[in-house]
XYZ file of C-alpha atoms in Angstrom:
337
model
C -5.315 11.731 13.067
C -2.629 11.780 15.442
C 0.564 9.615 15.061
C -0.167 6.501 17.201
C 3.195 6.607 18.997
C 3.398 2.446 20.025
C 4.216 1.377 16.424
C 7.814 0.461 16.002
C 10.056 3.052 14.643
C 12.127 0.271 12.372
C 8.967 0.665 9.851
C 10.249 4.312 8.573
C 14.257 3.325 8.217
C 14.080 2.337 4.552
C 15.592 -0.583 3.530
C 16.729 -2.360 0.218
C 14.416 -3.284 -2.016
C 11.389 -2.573 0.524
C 8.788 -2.342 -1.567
C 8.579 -5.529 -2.147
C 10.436 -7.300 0.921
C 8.385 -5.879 3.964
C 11.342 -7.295 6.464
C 14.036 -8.766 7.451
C 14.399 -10.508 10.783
C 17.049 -12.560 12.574
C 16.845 -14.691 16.047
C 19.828 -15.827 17.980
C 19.003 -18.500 21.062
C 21.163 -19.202 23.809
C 20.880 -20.247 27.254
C 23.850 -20.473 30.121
C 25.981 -23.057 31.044
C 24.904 -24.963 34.221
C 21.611 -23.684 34.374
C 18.639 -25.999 33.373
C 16.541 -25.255 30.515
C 13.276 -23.078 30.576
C 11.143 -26.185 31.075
C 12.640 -27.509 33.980
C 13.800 -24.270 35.540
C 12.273 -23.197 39.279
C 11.834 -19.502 40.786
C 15.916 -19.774 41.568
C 16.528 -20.469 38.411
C 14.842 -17.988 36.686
C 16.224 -15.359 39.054
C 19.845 -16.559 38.380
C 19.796 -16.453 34.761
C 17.401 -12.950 34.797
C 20.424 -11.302 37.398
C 23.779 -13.080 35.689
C 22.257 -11.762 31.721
C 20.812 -8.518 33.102
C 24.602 -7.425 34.680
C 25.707 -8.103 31.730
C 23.948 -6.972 28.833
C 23.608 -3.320 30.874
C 27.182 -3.645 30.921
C 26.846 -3.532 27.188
C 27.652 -0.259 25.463
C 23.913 -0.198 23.668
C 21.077 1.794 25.066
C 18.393 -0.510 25.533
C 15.046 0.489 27.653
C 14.171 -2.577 30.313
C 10.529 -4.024 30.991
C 9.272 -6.480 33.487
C 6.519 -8.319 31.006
C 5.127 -9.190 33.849
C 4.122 -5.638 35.068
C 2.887 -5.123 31.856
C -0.667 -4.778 30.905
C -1.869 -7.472 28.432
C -2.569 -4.587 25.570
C 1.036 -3.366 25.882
C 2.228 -7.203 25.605
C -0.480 -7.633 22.500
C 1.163 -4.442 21.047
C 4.744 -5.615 20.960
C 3.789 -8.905 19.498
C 2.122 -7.031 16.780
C 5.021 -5.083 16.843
C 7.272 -8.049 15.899
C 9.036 -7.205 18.678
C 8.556 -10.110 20.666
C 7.549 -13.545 19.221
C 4.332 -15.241 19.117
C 3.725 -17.763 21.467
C 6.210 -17.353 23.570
C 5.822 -18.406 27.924
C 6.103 -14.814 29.284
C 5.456 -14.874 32.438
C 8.789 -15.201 33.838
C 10.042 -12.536 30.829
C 12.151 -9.604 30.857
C 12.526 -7.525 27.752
C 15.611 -4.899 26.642
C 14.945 -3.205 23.899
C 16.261 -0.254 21.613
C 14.562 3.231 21.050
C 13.069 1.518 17.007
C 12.878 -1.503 18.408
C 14.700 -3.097 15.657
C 17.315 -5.088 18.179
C 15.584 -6.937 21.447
C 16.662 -9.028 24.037
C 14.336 -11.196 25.297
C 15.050 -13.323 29.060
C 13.346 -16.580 30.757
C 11.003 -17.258 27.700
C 11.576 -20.219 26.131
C 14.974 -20.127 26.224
C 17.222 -18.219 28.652
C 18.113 -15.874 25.986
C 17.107 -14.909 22.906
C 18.177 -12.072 20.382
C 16.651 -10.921 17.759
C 16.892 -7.710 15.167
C 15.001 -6.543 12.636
C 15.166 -4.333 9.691
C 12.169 -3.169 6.692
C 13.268 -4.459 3.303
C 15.966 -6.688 2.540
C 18.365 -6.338 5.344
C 19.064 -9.570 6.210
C 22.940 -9.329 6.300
C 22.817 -5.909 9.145
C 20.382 -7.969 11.231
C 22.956 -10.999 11.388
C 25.965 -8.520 11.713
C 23.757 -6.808 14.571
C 22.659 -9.551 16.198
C 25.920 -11.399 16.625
C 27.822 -8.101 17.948
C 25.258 -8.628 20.881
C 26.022 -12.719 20.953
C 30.084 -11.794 20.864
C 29.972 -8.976 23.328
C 28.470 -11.096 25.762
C 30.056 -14.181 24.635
C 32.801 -13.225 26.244
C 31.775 -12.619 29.451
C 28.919 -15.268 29.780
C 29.365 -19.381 29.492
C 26.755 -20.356 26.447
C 25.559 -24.053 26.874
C 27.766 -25.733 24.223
C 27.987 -28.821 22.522
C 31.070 -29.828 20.311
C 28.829 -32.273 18.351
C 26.082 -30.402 18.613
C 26.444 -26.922 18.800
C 24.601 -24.423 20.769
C 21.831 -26.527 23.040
C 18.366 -24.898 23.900
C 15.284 -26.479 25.271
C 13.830 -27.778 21.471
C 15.680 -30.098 19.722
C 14.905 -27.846 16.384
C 16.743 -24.823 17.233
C 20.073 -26.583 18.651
C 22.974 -26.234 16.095
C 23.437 -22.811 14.809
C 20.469 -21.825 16.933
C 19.651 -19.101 14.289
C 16.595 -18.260 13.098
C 15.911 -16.054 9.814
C 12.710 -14.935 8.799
C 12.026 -12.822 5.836
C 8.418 -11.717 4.443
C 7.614 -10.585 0.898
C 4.669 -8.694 -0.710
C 4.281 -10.718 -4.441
C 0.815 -10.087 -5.106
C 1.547 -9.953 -9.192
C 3.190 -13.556 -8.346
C 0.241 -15.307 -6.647
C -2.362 -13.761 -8.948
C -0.586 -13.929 -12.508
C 1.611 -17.333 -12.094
C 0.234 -19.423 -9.309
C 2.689 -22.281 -10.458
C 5.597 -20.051 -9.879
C 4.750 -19.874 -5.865
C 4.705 -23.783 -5.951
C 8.129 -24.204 -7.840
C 9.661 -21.294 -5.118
C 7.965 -23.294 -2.027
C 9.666 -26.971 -3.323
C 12.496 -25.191 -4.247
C 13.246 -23.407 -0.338
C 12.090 -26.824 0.554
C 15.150 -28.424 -0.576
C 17.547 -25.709 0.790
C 15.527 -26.646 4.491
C 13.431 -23.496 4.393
C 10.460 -23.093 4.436
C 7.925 -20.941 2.294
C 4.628 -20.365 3.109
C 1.389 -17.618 2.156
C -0.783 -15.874 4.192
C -2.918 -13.115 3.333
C -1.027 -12.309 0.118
C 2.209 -12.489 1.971
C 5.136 -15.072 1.375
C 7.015 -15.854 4.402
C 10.605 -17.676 4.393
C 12.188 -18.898 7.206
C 15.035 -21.516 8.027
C 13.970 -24.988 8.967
C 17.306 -26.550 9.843
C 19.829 -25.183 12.465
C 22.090 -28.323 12.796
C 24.883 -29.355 10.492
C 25.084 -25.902 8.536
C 26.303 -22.485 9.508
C 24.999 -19.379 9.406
C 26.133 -18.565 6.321
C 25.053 -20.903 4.090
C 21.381 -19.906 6.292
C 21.782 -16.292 5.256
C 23.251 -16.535 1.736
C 20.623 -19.501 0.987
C 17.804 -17.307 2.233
C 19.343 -14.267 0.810
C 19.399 -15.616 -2.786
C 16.275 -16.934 -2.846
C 14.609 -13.674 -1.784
C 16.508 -12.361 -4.755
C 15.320 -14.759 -7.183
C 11.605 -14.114 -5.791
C 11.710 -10.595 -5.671
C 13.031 -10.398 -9.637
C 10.179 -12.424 -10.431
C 7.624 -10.498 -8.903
C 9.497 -7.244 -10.730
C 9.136 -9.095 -14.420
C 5.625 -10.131 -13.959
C 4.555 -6.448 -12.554
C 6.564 -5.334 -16.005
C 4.723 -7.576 -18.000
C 1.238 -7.198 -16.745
C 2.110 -3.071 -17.012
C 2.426 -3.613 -20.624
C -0.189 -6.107 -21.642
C -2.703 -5.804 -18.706
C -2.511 -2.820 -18.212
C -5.866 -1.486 -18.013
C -6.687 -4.843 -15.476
C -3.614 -3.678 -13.229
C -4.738 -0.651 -13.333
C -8.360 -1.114 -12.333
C -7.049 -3.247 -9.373
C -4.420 -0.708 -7.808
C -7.390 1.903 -7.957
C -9.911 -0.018 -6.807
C -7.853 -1.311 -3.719
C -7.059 2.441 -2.972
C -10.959 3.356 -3.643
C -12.320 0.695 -0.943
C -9.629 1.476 1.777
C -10.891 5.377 1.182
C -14.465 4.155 1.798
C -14.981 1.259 3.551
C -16.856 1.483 6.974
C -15.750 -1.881 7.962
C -12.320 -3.543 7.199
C -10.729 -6.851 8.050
C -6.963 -6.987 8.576
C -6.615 -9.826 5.949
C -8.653 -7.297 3.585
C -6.154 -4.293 4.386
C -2.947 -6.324 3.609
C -4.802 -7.239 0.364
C -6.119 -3.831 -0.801
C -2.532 -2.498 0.569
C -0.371 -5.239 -1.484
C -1.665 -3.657 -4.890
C -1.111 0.010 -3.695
C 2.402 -0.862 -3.415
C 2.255 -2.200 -7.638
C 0.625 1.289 -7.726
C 3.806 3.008 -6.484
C 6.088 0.686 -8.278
C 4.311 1.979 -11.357
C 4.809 5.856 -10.628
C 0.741 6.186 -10.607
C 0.067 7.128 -6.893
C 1.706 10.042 -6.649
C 0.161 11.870 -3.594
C 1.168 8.140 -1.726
C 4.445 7.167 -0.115
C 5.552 3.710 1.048
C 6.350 4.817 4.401
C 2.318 5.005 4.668
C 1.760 1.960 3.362
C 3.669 0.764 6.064
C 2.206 2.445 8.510
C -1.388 1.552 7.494
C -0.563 -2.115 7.999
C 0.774 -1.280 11.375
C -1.916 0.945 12.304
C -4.427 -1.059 11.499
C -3.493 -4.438 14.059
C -5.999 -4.900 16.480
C -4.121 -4.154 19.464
C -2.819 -0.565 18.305
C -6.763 -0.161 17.114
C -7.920 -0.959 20.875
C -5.151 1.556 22.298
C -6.230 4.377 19.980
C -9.669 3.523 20.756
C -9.542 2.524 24.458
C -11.471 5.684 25.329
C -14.294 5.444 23.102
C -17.212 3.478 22.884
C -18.495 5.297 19.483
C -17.426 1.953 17.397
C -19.441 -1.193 18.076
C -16.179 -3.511 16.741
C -12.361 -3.546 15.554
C -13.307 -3.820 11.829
C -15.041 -0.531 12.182
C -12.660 1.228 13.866
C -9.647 -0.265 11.621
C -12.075 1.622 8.658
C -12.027 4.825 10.282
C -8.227 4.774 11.317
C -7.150 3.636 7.334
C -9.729 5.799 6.096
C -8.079 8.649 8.070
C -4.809 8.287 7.544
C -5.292 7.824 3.299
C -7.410 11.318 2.961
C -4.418 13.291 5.092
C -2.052 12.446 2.477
């Protein structure tokens, strides 16, 4: 099977620590002086801000590629969403996009907020996507007026993201964690709860993001964040050490089943790849899956999104549904290796 060219390239730049920490990802909002705010703006509006931050950022010394969203067809807007390359539910139909040739640094204009930049990295890379990110805020800092507050700090069209108006966003692969100490995942959730992050699971996955904006700075966002991804991470590592030593035949039995059902299932959820997926990676960790590498293990749960499944398949009318199709692709992809 043929290398389906719409997944990011950010997926195969390793990162620290990326077996376990799938990415990192940092969002900057701002908006312009004297202009109103996305909910209140008119068609004048939007074509100020859209000319006054286009100038500008192509101006910039980076080579980013522009699209209209507009112009775009709703499978190409599905696929950068799954992409992480621009946010879910997001207003888009005013929206211009710059991005970079990996599409690990964006620029996103007239969605919800005038501006809003965001960069992203695989593994634990928080500290590069905030040094990233805020090259782009300083470089056109200085040329553009940012709606400012003294009390306040940066404004925006929600009163959550005013402040700092910087988002972090971090997701983790602990499946030892949730099945071997449940009660840990609690104690981590209350404990990012008192920092004013927030910790949540889906699908196997542990996501972490920053709740407050105002009254702290960026730092203490990053380094809070970035310390408590630490202390998860470590975790998972001891537990995955312990079960390998006094489970060992139960790990064991998982990581090949998982790799035995994604080698011969006809039909496949997504929730069911990430799963089957999450224990190939302990399967690495341990040194077992030798003919596997992570970069395909990222690229299977890439692949396998709907949207990059109707691209590949957009031609075709030989599978009846997406779960069959997301078999054949995963299916695929595992026997070439």
């Amino acid at each position: 099977m043929s290398v389906n060219n719409s997944i990011a390239n950010w997926i195969y730049q390793k990162g620290n620590d990326d077996n376990i920490v799938l990415y990192s990802k940092v969002s900057i909002y701002r908006n312009l002086d004297n202009i109103r705010f996305f909910y209140h703006m008119d068609k004048e509006d939007f074509d100020k801000t859209e000319s006054i931050l286009r100038t500008n950022i192509e101006n910039l010394n980076h080579e980013f590629e522009y699209i209209k969203l507009f112009n775009e067809p709703n499978l190409n807007i599905r696929i950068l969403i799954e992409n992480l390359t621009i946010p879910r539910n997001k207003n888009l139909v005013n929206a211009s996009l710059y991005t970079d040739i990996n599409q690990s640094s964006s620029l996103l204009i007239n969605s919800n907020e005038h501006l809003e930049i965001q960069t992203i990295a695989r593994g634990l890379e928080l500290e590069d996507c905030f040094n990233r990110a805020y090259k782009i805020e300083n470089e056109l800092d200085k040329k553009i007026d940012f709606s400012y507050d003294k009390k306040f700090g940066f404004l925006t069209s929600s009163p959550d993201i005013i402040g700092t108006a910087m988002s972090v966003n971090v997701c983790l692969a602990i499946p030892c964690l949730i099945w071997k100490t449940p009660d840990n995942i609690d104690y981590f959730i209350n404990e990012c709860a008192k920092m004013g992050f927030e910790a949540s699971i889906k699908n196997g996955l542990m996501y972490i993001k920053n709740n407050i904006m105002i009254g702290v700075t960026e730092k203490f966002i990053l380094d809070g964040i970035i310390e408590k991804v630490k202390e998860i991470s470590e975790k998972e590592k001891k537990i995955r050490n312990r079960i390998k030593k006094l489970d060992r035949i139960e790990i064991e039995d998982r990581i090949y089943r998982s790799r035995a059902i994604l080698l011969s299932a006809r039909t496949l959820k997504y929730r069911e790849l990430i799963k089957y997926s999450l224990w190939l990676r302990v399967g690495l960790d341990y040194g077992i899956l030798e003919d596997l590498e992570l970069d395909t293990l990222y690229y299977i749960i890439a692949a396998g999104r709907s949207g990059h499944l109707k691209q590949l398949y957009q031609k075709s009318n030989y599978y009846k549904n997406i779960d069959e199709m997301r078999a054949n692709v995963i299916r695929d992809i595992l026997k070439n290796k």
